[in-house]
Tab-separated table of C-alpha atoms in Angstrom:
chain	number	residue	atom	x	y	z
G	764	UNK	CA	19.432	-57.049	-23.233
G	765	UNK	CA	21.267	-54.931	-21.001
G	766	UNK	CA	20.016	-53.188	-17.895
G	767	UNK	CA	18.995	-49.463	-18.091
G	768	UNK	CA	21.955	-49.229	-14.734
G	769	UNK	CA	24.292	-51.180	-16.792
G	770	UNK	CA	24.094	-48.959	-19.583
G	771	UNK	CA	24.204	-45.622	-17.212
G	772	UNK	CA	27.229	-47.173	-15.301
G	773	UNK	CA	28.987	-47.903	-18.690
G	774	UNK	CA	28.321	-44.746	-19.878
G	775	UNK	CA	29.233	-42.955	-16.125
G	776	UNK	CA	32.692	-44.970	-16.627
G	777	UNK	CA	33.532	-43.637	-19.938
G	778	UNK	CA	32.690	-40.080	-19.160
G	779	UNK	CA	34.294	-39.718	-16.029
G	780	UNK	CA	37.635	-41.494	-17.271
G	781	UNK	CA	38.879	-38.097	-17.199
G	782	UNK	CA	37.988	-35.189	-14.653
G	783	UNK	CA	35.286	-33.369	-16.303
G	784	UNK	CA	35.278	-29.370	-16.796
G	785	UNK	CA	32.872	-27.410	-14.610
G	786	UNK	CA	30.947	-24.151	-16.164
G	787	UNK	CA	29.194	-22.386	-13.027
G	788	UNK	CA	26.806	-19.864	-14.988
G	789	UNK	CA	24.383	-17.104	-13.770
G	790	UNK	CA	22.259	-14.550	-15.289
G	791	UNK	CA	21.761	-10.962	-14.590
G	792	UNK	CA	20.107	-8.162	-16.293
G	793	UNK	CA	21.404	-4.992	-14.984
G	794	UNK	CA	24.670	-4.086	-12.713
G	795	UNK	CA	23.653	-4.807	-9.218
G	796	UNK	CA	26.403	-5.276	-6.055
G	797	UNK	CA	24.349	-8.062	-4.962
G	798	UNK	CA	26.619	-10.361	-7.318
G	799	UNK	CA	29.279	-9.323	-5.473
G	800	UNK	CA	27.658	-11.684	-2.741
G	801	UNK	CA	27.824	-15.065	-5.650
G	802	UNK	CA	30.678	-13.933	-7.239
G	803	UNK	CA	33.144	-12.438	-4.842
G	804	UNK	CA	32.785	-16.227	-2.548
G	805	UNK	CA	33.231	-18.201	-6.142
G	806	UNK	CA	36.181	-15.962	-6.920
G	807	UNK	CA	37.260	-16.358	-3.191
G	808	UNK	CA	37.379	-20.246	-3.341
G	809	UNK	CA	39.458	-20.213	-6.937
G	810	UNK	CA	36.937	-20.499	-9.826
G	811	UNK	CA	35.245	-17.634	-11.759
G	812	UNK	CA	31.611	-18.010	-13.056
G	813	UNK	CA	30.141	-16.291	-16.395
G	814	UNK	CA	27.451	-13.997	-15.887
G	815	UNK	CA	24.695	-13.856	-18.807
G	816	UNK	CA	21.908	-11.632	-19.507
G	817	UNK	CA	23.180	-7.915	-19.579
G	818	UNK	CA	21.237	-5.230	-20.843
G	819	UNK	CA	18.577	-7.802	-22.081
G	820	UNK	CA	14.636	-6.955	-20.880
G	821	UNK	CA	13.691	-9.578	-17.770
G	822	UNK	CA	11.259	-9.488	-14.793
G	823	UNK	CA	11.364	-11.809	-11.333
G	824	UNK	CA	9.517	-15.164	-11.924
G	825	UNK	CA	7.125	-14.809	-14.632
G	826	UNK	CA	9.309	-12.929	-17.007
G	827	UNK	CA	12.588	-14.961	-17.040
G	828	UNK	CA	12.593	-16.491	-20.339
G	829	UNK	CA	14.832	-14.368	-21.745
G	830	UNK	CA	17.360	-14.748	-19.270
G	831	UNK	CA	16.800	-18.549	-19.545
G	832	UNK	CA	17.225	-18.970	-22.965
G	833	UNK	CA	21.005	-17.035	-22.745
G	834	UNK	CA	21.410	-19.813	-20.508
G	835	UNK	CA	20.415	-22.567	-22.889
G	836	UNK	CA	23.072	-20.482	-26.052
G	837	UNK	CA	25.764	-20.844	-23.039
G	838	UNK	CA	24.968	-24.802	-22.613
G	839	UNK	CA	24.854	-25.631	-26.168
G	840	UNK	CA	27.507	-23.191	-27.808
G	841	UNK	CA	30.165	-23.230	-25.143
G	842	UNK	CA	30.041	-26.694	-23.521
G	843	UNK	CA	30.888	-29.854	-24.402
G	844	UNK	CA	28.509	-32.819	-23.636
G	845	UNK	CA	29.942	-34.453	-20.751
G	846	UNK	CA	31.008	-30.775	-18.803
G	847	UNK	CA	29.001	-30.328	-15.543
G	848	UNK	CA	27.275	-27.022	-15.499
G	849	UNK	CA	26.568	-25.505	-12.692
G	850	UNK	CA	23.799	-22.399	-12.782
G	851	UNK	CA	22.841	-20.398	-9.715
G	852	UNK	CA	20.823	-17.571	-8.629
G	853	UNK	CA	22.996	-14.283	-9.424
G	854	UNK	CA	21.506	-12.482	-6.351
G	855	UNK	CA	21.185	-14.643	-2.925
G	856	UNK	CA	24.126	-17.551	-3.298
G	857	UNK	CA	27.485	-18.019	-1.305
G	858	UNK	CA	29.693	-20.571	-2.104
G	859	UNK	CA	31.472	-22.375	1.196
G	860	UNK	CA	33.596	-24.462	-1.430
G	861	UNK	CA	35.291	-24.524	-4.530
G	862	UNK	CA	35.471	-26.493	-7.598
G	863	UNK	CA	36.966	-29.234	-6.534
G	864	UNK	CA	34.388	-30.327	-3.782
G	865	UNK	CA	31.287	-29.108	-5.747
G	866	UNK	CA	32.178	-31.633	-8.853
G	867	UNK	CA	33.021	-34.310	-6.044
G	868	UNK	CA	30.019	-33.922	-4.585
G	869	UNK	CA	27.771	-33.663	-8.139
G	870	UNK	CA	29.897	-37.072	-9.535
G	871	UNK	CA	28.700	-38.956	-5.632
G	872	UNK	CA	25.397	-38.212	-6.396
G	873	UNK	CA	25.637	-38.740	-9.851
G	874	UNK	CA	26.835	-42.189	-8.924
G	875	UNK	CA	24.689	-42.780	-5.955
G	876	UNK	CA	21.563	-41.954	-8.033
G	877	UNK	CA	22.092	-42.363	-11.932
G	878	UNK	CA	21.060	-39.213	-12.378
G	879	UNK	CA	22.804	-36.701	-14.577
G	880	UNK	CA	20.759	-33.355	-13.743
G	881	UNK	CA	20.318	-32.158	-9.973
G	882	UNK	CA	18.466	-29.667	-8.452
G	883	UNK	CA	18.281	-28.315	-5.021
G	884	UNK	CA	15.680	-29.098	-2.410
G	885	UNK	CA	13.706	-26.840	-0.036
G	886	UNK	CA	11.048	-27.729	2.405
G	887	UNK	CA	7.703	-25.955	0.617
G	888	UNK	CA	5.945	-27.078	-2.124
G	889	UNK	CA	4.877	-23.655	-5.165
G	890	UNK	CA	3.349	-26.862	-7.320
G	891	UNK	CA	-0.168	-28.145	-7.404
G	892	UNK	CA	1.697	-31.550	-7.970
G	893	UNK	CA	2.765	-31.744	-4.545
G	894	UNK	CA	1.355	-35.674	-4.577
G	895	UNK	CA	3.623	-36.830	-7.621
G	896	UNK	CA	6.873	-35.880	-5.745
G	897	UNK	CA	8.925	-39.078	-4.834
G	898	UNK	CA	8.581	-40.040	-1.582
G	899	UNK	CA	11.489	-39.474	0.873
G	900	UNK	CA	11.950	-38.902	4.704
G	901	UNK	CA	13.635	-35.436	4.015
G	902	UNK	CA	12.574	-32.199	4.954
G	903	UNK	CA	14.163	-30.615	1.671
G	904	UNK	CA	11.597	-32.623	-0.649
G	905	UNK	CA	10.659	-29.800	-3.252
G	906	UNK	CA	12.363	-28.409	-6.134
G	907	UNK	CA	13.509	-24.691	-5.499
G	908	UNK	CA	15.159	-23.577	-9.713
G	909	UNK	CA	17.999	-21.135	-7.490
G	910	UNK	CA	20.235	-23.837	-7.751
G	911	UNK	CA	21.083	-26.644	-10.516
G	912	UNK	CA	23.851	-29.055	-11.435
G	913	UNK	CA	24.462	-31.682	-14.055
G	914	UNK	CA	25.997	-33.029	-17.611
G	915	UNK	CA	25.952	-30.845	-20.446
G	916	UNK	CA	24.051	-33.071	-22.152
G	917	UNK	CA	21.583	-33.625	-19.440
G	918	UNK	CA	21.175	-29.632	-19.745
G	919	UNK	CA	20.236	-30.084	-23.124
G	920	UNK	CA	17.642	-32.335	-22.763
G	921	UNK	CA	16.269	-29.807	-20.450
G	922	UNK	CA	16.697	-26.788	-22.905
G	923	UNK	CA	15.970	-28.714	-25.792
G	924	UNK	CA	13.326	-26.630	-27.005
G	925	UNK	CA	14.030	-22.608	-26.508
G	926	UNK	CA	11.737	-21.211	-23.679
G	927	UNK	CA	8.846	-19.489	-24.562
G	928	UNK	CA	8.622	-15.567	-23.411
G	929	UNK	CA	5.629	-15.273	-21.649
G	930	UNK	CA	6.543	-18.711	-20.418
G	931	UNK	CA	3.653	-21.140	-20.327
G	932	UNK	CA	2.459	-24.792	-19.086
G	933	UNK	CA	1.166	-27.019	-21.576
G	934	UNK	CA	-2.218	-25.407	-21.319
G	935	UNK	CA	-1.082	-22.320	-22.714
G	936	UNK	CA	-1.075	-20.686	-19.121
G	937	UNK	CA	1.498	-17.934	-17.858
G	938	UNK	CA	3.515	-19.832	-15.158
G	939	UNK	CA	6.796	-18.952	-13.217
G	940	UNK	CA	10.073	-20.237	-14.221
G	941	UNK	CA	10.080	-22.298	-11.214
G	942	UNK	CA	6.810	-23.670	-12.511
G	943	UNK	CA	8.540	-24.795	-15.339
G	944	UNK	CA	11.373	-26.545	-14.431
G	945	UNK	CA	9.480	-28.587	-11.765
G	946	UNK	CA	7.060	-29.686	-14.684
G	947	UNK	CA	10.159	-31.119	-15.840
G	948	UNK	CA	11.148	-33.020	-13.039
G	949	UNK	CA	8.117	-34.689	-12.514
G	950	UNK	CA	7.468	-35.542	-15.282
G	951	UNK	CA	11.220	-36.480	-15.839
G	952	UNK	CA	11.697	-38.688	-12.734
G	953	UNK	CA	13.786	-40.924	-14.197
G	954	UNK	CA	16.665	-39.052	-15.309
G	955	UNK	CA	16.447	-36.158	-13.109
G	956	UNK	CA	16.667	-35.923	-8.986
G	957	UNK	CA	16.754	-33.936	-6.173
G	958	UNK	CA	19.587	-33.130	-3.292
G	959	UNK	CA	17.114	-33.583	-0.719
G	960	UNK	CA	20.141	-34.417	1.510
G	961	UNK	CA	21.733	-31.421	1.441
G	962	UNK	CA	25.221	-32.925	0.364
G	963	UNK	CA	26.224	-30.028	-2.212
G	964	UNK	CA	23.539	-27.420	-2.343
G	965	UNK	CA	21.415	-25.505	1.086
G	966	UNK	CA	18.462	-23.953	0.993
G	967	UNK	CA	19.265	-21.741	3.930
G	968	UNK	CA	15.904	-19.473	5.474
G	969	UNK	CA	17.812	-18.819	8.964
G	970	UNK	CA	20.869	-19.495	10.693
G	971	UNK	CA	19.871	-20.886	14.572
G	972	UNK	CA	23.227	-19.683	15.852
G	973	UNK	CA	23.982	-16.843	13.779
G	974	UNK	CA	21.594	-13.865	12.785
G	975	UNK	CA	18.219	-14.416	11.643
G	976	UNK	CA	14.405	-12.944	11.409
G	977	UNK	CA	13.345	-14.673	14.506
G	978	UNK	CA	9.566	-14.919	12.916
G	979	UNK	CA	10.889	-16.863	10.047
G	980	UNK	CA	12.610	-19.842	12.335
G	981	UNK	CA	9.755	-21.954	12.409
G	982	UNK	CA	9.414	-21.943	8.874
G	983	UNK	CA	9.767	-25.551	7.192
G	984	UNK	CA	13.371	-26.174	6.642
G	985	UNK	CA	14.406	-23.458	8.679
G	986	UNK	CA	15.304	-25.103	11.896
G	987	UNK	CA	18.694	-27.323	11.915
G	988	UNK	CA	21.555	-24.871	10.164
G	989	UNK	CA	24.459	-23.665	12.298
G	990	UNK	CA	27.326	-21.945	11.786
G	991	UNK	CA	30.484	-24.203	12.803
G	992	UNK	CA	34.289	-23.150	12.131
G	993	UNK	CA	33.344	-20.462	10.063
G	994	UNK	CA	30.866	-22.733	7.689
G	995	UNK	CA	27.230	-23.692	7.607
G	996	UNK	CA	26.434	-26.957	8.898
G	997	UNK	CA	23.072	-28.954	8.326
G	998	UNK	CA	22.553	-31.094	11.535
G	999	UNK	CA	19.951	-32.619	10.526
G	1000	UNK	CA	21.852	-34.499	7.488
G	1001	UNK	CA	24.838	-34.342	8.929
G	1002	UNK	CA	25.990	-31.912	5.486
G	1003	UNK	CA	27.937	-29.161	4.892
G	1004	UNK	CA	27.221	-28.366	1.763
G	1005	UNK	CA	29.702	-26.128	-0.164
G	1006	UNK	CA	26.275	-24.116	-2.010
G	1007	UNK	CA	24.217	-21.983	-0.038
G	1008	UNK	CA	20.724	-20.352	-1.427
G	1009	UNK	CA	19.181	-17.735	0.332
G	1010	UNK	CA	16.109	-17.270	-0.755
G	1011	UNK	CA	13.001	-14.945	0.332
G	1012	UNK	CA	13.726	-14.587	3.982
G	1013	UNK	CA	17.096	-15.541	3.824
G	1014	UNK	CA	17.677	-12.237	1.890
G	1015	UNK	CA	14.874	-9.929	2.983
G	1016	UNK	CA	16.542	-7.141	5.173
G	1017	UNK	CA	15.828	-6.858	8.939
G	1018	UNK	CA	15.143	-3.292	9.289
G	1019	UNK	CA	14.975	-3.822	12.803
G	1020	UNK	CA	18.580	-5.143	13.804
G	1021	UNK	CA	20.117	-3.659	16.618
G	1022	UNK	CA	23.493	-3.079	14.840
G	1023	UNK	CA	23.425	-2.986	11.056
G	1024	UNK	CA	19.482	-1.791	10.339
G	1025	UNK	CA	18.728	-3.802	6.786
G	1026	UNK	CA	21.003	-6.447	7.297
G	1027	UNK	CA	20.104	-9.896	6.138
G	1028	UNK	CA	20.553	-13.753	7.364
G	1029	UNK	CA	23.073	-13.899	3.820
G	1030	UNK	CA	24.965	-11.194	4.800
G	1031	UNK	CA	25.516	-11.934	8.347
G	1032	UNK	CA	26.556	-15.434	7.518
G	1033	UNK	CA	29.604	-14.231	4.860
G	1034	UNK	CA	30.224	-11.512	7.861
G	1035	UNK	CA	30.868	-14.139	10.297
């Protein structure tokens, strides 16, 4: 009987005989500039995402669902199986490279860790499952939802079922969407991983040698991330990944800058 890594290699072999298409998705409700910021960097490095979600009802972490499920219609009615789909946050991302690096990146790791469906890594833990994470010696060792990557068909194991609006863990409680797709890591382990080396997606909090909320660089995972010929740098991996995530701090605004009052650690990265 074959070897579960025989069989993925086979199958990695036959799928990537040819390059494979990539579908980088987001979801919005309303017209907002801030996806100018995701956008405006894709369009910048030669590939255009699809933007979901308009006029449809939709509230920040616990009332997602909606948005989610256009998501899952995209995956299975536009896609084919072996397509890598790409979906990030419409609000707080800059890409730093284009297609051509991001699907390099996705089919090393893919590779590497015969895994099919990535997500991005960030330094704090929002689950009370904190002990059934995989050990590793990285700082960015817990699932942040901003960012994902993977296989059509590994997407539709992951939307298999159509989200449920409130969304809710298998106890019937109201969770985040977060919530819900680290439930599905964990307990998916063996077909789903984390970048926690930073090779194509950045949690970024602060930038050490560019702008940032000077309270905020102690935070885990903040510390490490410079700015070097015009792109972000990890030097603690040694990365530069071509996705950054700015999340929380890394998009609050600084009402106190000396120079551009409400400015942010995002913005003064894409103004360098």
């Amino acid at each position: 009987m074959r070897s579960s890594s025989a069989i993925f290699l086979s199958l990695f072999a036959s799928v990537t005989a040819s390059r494979p298409r990539l579908h980088a998705v987001t979801y919005a409700n309303i017209p907002d500039p801030r996806v100018a910021l995701s956008v405006g960097t894709a369009e910048l490095h030669g590939f255009y995402p699809v933007v979901v979600g308009y006029g449809h009802e939709a509230t920040w972490a616990y009332g997602l669902a909606t948005l989610a499920n256009k998501v899952r219609s995209y995956i299975f009615n536009k896609t084919n199986g072996d397509d890598i789909i790409l979906f990030f946050d419409a609000w707080d991302v800059i890409f730093q490279g284009g297609e051509e690096e991001i699907v390099d990146r996705f089919l090393d790791i893919e590779r590497r860790e015969q895994r099919s469906l990535i997500y991005h890594a960030e330094a704090s833990c929002t689950s009370s499952r904190v002990d059934d994470y995989p050990p590793t010696k990285s700082t960015w060792r817990y699932l942040n939802c901003g960012l994902y990557i993977g296989r059509s068909w590994a997407m539709r194991e992951l939307y298999k079922n159509p989200l449920k609006d409130p969304l809710q863990d298998k106890e019937g409680r109201s969770i985040r969407l977060q919530n819900w797709h680290t439930e599905y890591f964990l307990d998916n382990q063996d077909t789903v991983a984390l970048d926690t080396g930073c090779e194509l997606m950045q949690v970024v909090l602060a930038i050490e040698s560019l702008h940032g909320l000077a309270d905020h660089l102690d935070d885990p995972g903040a510390r490490g991330l410079v700015v070097s010929d015009g792109k972000l740098v990890n030097t603690v991996t040694h990365t530069t990944p071509p996705i950054l995530h700015f999340p929380g701090v890394g998009h609050w605004p600084d009402w106190w800058h000396e120079e551009r009052v409400g400015t942010c650690t995002a913005y003064e990265f894409f103004r360098d």
